[in-house]
mmCIF file of C-alpha atoms and ligand atoms in Angstrom:
data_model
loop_
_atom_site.group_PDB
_atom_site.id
_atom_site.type_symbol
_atom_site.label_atom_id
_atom_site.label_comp_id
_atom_site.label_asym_id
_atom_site.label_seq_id
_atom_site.Cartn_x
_atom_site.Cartn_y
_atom_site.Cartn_z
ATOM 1 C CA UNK J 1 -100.189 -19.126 52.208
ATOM 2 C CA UNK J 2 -96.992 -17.388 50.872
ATOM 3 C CA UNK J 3 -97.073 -14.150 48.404
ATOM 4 C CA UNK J 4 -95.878 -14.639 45.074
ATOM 5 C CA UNK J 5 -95.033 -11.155 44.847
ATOM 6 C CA UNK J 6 -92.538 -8.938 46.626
ATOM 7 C CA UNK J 7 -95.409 -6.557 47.890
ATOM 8 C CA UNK J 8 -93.907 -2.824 47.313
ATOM 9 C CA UNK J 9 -95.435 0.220 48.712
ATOM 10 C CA UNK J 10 -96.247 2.946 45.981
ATOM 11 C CA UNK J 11 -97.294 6.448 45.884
ATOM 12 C CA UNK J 12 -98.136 8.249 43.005
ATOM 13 C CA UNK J 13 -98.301 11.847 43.801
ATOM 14 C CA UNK J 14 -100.180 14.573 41.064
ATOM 15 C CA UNK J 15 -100.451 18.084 41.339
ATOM 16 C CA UNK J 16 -104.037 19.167 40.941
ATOM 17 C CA UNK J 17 -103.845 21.533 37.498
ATOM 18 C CA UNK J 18 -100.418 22.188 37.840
ATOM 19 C CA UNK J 19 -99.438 24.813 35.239
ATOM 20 C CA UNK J 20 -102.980 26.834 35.834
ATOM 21 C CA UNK J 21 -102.242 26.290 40.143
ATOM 22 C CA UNK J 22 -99.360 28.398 39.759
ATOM 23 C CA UNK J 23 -100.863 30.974 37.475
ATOM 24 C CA UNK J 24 -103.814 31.283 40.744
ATOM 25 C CA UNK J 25 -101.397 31.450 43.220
ATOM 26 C CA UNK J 26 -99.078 33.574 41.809
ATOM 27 C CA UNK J 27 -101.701 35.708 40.403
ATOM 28 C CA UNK J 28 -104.625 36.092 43.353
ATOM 29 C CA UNK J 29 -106.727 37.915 41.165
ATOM 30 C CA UNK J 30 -107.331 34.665 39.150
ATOM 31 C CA UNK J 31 -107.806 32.878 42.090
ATOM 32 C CA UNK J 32 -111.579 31.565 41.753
ATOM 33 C CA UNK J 33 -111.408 32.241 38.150
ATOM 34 C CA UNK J 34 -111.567 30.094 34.947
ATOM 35 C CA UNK J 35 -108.448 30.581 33.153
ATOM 36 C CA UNK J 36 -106.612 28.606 30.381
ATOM 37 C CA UNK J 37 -102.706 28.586 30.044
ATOM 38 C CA UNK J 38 -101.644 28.802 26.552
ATOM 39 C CA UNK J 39 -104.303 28.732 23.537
ATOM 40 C CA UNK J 40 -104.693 32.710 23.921
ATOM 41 C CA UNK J 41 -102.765 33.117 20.376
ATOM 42 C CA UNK J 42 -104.945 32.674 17.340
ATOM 43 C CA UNK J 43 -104.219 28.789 16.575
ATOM 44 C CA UNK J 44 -103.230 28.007 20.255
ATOM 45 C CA UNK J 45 -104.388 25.227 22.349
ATOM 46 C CA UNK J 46 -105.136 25.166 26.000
ATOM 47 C CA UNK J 47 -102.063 23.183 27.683
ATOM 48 C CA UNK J 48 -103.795 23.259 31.409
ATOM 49 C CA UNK J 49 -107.333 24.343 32.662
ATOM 50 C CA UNK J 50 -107.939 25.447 36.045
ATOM 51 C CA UNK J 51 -111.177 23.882 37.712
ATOM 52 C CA UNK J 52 -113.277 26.919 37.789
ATOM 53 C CA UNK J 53 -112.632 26.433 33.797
ATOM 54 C CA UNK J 54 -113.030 22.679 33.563
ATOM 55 C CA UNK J 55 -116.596 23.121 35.016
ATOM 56 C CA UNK J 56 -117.422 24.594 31.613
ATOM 57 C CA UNK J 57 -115.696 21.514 29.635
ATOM 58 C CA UNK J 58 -112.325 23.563 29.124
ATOM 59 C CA UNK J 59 -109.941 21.048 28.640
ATOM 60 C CA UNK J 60 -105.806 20.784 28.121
ATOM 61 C CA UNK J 61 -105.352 20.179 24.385
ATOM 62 C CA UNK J 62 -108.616 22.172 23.429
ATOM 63 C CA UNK J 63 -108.396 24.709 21.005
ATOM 64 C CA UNK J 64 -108.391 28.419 22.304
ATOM 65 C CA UNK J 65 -111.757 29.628 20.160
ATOM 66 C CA UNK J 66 -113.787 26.616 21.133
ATOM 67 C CA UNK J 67 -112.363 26.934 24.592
ATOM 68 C CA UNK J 68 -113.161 30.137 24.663
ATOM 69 C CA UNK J 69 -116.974 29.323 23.686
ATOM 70 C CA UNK J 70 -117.534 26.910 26.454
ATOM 71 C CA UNK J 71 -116.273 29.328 28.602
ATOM 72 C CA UNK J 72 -117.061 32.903 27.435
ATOM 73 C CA UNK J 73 -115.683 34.061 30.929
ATOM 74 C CA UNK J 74 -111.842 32.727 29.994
ATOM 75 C CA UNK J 75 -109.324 34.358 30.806
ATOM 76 C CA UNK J 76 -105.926 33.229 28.987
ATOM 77 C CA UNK J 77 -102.269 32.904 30.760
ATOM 78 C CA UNK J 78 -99.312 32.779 28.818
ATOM 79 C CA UNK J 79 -97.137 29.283 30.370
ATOM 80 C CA UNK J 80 -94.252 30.554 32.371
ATOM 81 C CA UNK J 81 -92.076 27.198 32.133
ATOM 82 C CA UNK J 82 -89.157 28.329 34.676
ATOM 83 C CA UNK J 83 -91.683 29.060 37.114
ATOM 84 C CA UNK J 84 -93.303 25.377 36.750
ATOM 85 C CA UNK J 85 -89.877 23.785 36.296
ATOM 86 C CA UNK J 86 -88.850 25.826 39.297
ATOM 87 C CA UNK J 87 -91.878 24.658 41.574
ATOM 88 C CA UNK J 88 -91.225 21.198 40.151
ATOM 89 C CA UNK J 89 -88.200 20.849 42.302
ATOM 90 C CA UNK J 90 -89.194 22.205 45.290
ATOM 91 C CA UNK J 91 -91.973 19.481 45.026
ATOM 92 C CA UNK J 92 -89.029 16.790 44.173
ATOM 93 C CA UNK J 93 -86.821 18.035 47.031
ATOM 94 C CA UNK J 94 -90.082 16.788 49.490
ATOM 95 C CA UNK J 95 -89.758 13.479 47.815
ATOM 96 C CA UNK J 96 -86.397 13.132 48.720
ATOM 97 C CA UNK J 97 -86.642 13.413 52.244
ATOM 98 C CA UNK J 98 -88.654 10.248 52.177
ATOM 99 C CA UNK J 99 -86.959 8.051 49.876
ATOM 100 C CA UNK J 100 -84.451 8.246 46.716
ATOM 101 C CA UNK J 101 -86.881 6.104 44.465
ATOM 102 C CA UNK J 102 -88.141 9.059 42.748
ATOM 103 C CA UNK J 103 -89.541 8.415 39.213
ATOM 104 C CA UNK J 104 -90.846 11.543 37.895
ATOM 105 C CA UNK J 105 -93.234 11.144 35.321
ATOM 106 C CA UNK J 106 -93.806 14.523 34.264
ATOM 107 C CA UNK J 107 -93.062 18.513 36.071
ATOM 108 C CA UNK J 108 -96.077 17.752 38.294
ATOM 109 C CA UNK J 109 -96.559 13.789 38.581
ATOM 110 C CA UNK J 110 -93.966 11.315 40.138
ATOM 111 C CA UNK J 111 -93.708 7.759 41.520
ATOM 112 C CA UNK J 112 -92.452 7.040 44.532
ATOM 113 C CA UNK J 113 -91.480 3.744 46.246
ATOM 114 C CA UNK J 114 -91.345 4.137 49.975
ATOM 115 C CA UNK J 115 -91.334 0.481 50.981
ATOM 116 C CA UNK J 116 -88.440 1.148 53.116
ATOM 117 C CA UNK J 117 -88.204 5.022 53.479
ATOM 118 C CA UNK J 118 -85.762 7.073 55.031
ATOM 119 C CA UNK J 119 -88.590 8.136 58.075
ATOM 120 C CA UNK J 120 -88.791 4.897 58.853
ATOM 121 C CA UNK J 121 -92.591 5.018 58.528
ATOM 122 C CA UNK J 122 -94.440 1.682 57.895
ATOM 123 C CA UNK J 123 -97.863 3.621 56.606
ATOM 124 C CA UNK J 124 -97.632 4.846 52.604
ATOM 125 C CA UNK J 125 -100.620 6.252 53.172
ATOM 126 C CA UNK J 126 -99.585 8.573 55.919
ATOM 127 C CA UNK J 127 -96.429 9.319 53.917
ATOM 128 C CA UNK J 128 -98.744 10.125 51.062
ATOM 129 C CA UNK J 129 -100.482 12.445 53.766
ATOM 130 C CA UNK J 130 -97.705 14.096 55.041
ATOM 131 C CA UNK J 131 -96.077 14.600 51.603
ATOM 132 C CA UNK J 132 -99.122 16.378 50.496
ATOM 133 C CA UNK J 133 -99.496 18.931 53.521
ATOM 134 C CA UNK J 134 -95.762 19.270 52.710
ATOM 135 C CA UNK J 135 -96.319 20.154 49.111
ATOM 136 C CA UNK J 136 -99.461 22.988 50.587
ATOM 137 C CA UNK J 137 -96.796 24.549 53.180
ATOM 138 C CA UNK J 138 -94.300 24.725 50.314
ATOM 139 C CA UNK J 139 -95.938 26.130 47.285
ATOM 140 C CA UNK J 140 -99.537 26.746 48.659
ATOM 141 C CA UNK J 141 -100.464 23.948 46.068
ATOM 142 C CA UNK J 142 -102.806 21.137 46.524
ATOM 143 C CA UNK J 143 -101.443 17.379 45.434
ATOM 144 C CA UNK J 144 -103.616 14.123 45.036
ATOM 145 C CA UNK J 145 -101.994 11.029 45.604
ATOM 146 C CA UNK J 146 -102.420 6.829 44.978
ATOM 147 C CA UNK J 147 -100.932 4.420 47.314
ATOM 148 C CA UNK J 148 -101.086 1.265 46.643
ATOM 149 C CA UNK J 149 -98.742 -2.364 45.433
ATOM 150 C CA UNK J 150 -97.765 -1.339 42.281
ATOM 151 C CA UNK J 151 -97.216 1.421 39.838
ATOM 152 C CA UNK J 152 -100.144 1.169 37.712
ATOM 153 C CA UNK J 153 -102.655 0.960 40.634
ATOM 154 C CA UNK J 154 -101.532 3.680 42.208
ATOM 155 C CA UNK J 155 -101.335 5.898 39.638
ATOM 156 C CA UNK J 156 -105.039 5.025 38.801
ATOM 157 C CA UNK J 157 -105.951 5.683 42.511
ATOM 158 C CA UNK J 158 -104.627 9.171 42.357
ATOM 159 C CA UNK J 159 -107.480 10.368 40.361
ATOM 160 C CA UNK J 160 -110.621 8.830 42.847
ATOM 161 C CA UNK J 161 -110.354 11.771 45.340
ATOM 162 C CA UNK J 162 -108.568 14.670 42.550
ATOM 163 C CA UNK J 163 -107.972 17.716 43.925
ATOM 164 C CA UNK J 164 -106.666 17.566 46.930
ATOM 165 C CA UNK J 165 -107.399 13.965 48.142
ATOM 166 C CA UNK J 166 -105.515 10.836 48.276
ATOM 167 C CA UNK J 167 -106.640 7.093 47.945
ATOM 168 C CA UNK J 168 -105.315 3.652 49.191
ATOM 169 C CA UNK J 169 -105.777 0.265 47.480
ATOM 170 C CA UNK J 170 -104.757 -2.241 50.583
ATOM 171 C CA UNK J 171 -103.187 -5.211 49.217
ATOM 172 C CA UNK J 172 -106.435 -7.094 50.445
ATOM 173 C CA UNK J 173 -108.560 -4.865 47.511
ATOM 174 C CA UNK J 174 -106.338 -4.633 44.751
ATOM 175 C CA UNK J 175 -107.903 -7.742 42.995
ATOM 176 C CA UNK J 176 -111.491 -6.714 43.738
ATOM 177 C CA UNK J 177 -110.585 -2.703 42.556
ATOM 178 C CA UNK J 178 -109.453 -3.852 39.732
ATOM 179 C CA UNK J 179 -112.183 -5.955 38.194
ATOM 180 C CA UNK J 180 -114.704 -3.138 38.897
ATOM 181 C CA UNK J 181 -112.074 -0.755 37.469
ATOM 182 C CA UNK J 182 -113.988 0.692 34.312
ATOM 183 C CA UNK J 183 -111.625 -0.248 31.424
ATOM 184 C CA UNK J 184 -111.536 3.609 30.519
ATOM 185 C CA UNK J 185 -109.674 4.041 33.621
ATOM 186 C CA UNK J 186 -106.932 1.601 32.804
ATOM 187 C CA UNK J 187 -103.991 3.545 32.730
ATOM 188 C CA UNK J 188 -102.267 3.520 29.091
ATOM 189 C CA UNK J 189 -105.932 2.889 27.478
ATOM 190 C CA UNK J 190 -106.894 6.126 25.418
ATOM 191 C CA UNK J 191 -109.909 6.759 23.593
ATOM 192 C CA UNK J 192 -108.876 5.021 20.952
ATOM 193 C CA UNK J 193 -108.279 1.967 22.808
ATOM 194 C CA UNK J 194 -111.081 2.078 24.590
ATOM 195 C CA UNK J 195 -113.210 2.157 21.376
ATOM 196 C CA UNK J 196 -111.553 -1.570 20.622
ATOM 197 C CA UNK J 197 -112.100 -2.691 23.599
ATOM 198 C CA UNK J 198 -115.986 -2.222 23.869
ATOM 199 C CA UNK J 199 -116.415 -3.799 20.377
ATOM 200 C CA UNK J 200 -114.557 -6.569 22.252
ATOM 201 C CA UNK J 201 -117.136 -6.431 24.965
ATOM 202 C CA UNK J 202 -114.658 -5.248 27.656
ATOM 203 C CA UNK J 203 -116.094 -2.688 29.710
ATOM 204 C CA UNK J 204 -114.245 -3.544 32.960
ATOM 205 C CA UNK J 205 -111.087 -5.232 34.332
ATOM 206 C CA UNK J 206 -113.529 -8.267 35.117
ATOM 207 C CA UNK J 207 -114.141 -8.427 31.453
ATOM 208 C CA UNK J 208 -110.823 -8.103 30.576
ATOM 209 C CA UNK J 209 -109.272 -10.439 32.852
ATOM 210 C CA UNK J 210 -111.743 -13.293 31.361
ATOM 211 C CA UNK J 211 -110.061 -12.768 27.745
ATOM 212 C CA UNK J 212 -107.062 -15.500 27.427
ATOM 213 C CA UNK J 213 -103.085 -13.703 26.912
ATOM 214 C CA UNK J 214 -103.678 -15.263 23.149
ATOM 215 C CA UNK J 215 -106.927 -13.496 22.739
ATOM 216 C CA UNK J 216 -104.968 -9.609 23.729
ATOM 217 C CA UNK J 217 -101.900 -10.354 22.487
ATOM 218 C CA UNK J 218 -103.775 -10.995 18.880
ATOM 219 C CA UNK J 219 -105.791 -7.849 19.391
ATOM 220 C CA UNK J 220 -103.539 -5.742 20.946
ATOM 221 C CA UNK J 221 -100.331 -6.657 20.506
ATOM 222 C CA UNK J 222 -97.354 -6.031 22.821
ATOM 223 C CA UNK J 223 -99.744 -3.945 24.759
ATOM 224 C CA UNK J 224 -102.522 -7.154 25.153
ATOM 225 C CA UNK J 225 -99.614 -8.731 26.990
ATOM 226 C CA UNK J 226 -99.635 -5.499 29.528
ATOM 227 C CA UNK J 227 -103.366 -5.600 29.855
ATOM 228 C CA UNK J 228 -103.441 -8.964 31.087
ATOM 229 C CA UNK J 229 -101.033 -9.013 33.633
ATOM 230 C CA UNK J 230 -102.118 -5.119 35.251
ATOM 231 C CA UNK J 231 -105.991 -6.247 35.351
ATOM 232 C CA UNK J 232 -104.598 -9.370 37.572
ATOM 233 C CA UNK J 233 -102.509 -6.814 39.767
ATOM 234 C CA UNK J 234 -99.366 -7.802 38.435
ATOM 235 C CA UNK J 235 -97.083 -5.018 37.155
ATOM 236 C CA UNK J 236 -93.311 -5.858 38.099
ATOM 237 C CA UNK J 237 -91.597 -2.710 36.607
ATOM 238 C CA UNK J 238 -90.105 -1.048 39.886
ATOM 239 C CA UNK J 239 -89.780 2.888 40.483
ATOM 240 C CA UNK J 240 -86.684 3.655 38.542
ATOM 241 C CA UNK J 241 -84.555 6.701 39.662
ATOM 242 C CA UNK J 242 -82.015 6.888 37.063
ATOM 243 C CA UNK J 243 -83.175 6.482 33.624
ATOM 244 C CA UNK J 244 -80.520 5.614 30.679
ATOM 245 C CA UNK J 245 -80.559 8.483 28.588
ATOM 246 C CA UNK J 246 -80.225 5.877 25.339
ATOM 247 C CA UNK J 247 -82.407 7.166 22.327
ATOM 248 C CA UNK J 248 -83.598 6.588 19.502
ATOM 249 C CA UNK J 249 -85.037 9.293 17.333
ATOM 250 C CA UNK J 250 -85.786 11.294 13.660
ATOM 251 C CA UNK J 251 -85.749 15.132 13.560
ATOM 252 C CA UNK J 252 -86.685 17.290 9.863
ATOM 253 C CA UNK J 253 -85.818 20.648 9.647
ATOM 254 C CA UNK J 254 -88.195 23.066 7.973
ATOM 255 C CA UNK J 255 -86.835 25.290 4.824
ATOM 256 C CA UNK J 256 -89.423 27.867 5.950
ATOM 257 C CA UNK J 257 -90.584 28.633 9.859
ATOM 258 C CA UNK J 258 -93.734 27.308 10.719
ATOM 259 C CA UNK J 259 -96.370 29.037 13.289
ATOM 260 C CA UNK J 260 -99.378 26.683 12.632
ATOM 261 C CA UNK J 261 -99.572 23.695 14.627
ATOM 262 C CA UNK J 262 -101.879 22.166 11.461
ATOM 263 C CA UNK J 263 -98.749 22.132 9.506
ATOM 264 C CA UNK J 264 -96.711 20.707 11.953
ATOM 265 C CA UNK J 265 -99.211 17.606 13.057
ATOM 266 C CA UNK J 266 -98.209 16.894 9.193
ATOM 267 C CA UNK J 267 -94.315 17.237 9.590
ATOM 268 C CA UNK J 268 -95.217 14.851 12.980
ATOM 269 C CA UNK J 269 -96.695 12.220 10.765
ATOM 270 C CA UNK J 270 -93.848 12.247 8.845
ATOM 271 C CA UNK J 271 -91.486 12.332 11.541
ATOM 272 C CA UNK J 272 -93.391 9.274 13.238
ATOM 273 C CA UNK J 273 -93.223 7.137 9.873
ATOM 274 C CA UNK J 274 -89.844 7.781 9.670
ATOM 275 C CA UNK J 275 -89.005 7.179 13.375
ATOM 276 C CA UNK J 276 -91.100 3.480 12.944
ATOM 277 C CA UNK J 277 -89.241 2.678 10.265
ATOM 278 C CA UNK J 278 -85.841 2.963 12.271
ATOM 279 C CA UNK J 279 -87.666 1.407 15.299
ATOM 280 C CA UNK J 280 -88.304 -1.379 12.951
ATOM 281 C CA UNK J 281 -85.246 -2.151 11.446
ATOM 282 C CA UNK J 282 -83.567 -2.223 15.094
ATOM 283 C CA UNK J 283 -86.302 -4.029 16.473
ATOM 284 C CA UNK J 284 -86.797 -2.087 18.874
ATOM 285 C CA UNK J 285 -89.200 -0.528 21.507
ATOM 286 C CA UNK J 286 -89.058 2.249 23.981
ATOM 287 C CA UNK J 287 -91.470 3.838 26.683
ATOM 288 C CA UNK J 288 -90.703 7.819 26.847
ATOM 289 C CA UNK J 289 -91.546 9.980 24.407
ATOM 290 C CA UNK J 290 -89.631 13.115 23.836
ATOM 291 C CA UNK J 291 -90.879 15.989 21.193
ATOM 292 C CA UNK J 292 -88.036 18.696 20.546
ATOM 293 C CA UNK J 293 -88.831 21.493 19.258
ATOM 294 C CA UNK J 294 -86.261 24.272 18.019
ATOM 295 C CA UNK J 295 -87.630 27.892 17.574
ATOM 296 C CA UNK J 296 -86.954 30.174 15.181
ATOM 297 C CA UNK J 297 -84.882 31.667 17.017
ATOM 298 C CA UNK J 298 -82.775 28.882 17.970
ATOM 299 C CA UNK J 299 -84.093 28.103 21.702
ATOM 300 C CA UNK J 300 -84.964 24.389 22.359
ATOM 301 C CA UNK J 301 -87.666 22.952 23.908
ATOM 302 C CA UNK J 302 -88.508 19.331 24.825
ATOM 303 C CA UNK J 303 -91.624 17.516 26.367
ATOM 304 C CA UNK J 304 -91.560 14.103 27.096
ATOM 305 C CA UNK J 305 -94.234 11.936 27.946
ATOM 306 C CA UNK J 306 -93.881 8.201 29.382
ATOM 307 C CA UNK J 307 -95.820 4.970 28.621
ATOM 308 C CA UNK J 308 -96.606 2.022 30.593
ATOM 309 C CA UNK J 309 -95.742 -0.043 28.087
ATOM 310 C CA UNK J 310 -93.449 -0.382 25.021
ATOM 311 C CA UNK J 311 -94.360 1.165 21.814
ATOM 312 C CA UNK J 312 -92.838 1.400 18.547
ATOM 313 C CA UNK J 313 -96.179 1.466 16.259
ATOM 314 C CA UNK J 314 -96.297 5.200 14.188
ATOM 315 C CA UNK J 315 -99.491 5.673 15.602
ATOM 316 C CA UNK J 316 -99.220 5.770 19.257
ATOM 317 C CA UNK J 317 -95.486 7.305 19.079
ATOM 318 C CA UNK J 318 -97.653 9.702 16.647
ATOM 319 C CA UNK J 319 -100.452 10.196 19.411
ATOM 320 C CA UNK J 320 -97.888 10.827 22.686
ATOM 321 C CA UNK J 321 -96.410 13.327 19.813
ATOM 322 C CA UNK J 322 -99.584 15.678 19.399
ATOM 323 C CA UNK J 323 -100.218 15.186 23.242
ATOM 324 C CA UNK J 324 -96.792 16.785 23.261
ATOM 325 C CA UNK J 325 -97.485 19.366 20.927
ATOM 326 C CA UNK J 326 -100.963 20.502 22.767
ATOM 327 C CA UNK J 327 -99.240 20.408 26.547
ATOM 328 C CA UNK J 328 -98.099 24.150 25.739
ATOM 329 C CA UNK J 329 -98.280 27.132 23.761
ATOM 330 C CA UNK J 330 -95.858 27.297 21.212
ATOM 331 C CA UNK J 331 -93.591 30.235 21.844
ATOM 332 C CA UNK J 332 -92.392 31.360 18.758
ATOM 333 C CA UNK J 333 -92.366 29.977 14.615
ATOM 334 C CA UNK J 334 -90.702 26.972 14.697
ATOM 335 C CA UNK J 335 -87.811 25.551 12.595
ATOM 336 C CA UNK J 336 -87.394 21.875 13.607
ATOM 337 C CA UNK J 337 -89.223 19.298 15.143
ATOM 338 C CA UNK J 338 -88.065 16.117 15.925
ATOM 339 C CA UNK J 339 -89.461 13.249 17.703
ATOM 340 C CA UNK J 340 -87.327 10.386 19.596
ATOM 341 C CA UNK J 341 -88.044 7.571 21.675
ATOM 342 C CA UNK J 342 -86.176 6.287 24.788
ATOM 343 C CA UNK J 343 -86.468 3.980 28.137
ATOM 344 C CA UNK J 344 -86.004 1.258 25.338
ATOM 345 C CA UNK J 345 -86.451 -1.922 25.906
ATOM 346 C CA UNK J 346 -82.707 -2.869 24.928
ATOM 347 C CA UNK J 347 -81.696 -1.698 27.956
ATOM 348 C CA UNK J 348 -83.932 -3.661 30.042
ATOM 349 C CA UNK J 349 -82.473 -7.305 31.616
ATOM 350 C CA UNK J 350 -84.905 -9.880 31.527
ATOM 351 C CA UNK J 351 -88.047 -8.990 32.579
ATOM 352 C CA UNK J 352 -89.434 -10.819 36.562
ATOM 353 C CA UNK J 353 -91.392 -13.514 35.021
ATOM 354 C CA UNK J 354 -94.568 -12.298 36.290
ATOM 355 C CA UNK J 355 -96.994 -14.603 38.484
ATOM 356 C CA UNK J 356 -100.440 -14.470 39.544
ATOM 357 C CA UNK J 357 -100.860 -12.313 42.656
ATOM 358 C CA UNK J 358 -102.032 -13.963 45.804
ATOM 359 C CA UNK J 359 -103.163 -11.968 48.861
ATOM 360 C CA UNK J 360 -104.354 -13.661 51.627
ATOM 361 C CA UNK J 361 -104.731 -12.493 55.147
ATOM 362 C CA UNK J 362 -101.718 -10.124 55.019
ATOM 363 C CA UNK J 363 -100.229 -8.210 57.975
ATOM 364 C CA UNK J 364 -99.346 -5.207 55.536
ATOM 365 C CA UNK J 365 -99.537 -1.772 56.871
ATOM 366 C CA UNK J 366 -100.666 0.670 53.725
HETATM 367 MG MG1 LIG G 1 -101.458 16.820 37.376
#
């Protein structure tokens, strides 16, 4: 029987608590120690948790106090964001000597297509390997990685073995991974999410993939639409190196400096309402959220965060936002926030009509 689907090899590659790694090992006496970077100031939040911290349920977007009750042991780092952005491209300069389809997600996460890689090796999972020990002898940093068909499962793989492991979906498992995959694992499924989709009666991908497109589309929208195709291993959007910088976005600029971040999650709101209305009125959607933030003393920061999926609803644009907000310790009062949204579905051609996925007895080397 023939595949339906060009069959792509996929690694998603993670760094195992990035920001609070490079604290430990540039720092060896907080090597073995729970620390927390950011959420030391007296509103902050806790952008990244090493594991000695996590064991005591420290986790990134946490506030510093409670943090600092779960964990009485704490020890705060300020975020050095050179230093991680620095890092960051050592790690990307590895990818490259494998293959130019690089899609970084994030300073410490990336996709990376290496169906036909510049080593000429037919194994992603030895790539994966390789990459990995690469990464160690680099930065003395531990990576996890996915491998697998398609974006989405890989990137779900990565976290089986976190830190420092690696897992393969073969082409031959992807269907049968997927309907045991517990629904909170679904990658672009938050809490929130989640919630819905338990009242639903959807507790894996086997429950999902017996609701009908109708049924998910009227639940969850443009989003239901997603859900069905992933949970029957069908996610067509390819590892894409060069992103159009196209944008759509609303910014409000603060007659007085703000230093809590509970007065800003208000401004958000009303940046978020005001970006759906434009989204709206263009009719349109994007996938990468970008928050900007401009310091009292004029220095500019963004963090951008992107989807699986297209969004344009206030509250998940509003949700990415906060994420945003959490990842790291403000560095000053701030003057201006703004919010924009971009990877926009304008710019995509038609979308591969996708099809069922058919494995049978493939000679595929993973
Ligand atoms: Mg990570």
């Amino acid at each position: 029987m023939e595949l339906d689907l060009p069959l792509r090899k996929i690694i998603h590659v993670d760094m195992d608590a990035f920001y609070a790694s490079v604290e430990q090992h540039d720092n060896p006496e907080l090597k073995g120690k729970p620390i927390a970077v950011g959420g030391g100031s007296k509103r902050g939040v806790v952008s990244a948790a090493s594991y000695e911290a996590r064991k005591f349920g420290v986790r990134s977007a946490m506030a510093g106090y409670i943090a600092k009750r779960n964990c009485p042991d704490l020890i705060f780092v300020r975020p050095r964001f050179d230093r991680y952005k620095e890092v960051s491209q050592q790690i990307r300069e590895i990818f490259f000597e494998y293959t130019d389809l690089v899609e970084p997600l994030s300073l410490d996460e990336a996709y990376l297509d290496v169906t036909e890689n510049k080593k000429g090796n037919p194994s992603a999972t030895l790539i994966a390997k390789d990459i990995r020990q690469k990464i160690f002898d680099k930065t003395g940093l531990t990576a996890s990685a996915g491998v697998s068909i398609n974006k989405f499962i890989a990137k779900v793989a990565s976290d089986y073995n976190k830190p420092n492991g690696q897992k393969t979906v073969n082409p031959e498992e992807v269907i049968s991974f997927l309907e045991e995959l517990d629904i909170r694992k679904f990658y672009g499924v938050g809490k929130v999410t989640a919630e819905k989709m338990y009242k639903l009666g959807v507790f894996t991908g086997k429950d999902l993939k017996e609701k009908s497109l109708e049924f998910l589309d009227q639940h969850f929208g443009k989003s239901g639409r997603y859900y069905y195709h992933v949970v029957r291993g069908v996610h067509t959007s390819g590892v894409k190196p060069h992103r159009i910088p196209k944008s759509v976005g609303a910014e409000r600029t603060f007659s007085e400096n703000l230093s809590s971040e509970v007065f800003m999650l208000e401004k958000l709101d009303h940046i978020a309402t005001e970006l759906e209305r434009r989204l709206v009125k263009s009719k349109i959607a994007g996938k990468t959220i970008t928050l900007k933030i401009k310091y009292s003393d004029f220095t500019l920061q963004t963090r951008s965060k992107t989807l699986p999926y297209f969004v344009s609803k206030k509250e998940l644009i509003l949700e990415t936002a906060k994420e945003l907000l959490y990842q790291s310790e403000l560095e000053n009062s701030v003057r201006l926030l703004g919010i924009s949204l971009a990877n926009l579905n304008t710019e995509k051609k038609k979308e591969e009509s996708p099809k069922e996925l058919v494995v049978v007895q493939l000679k595929f080397d993973f």
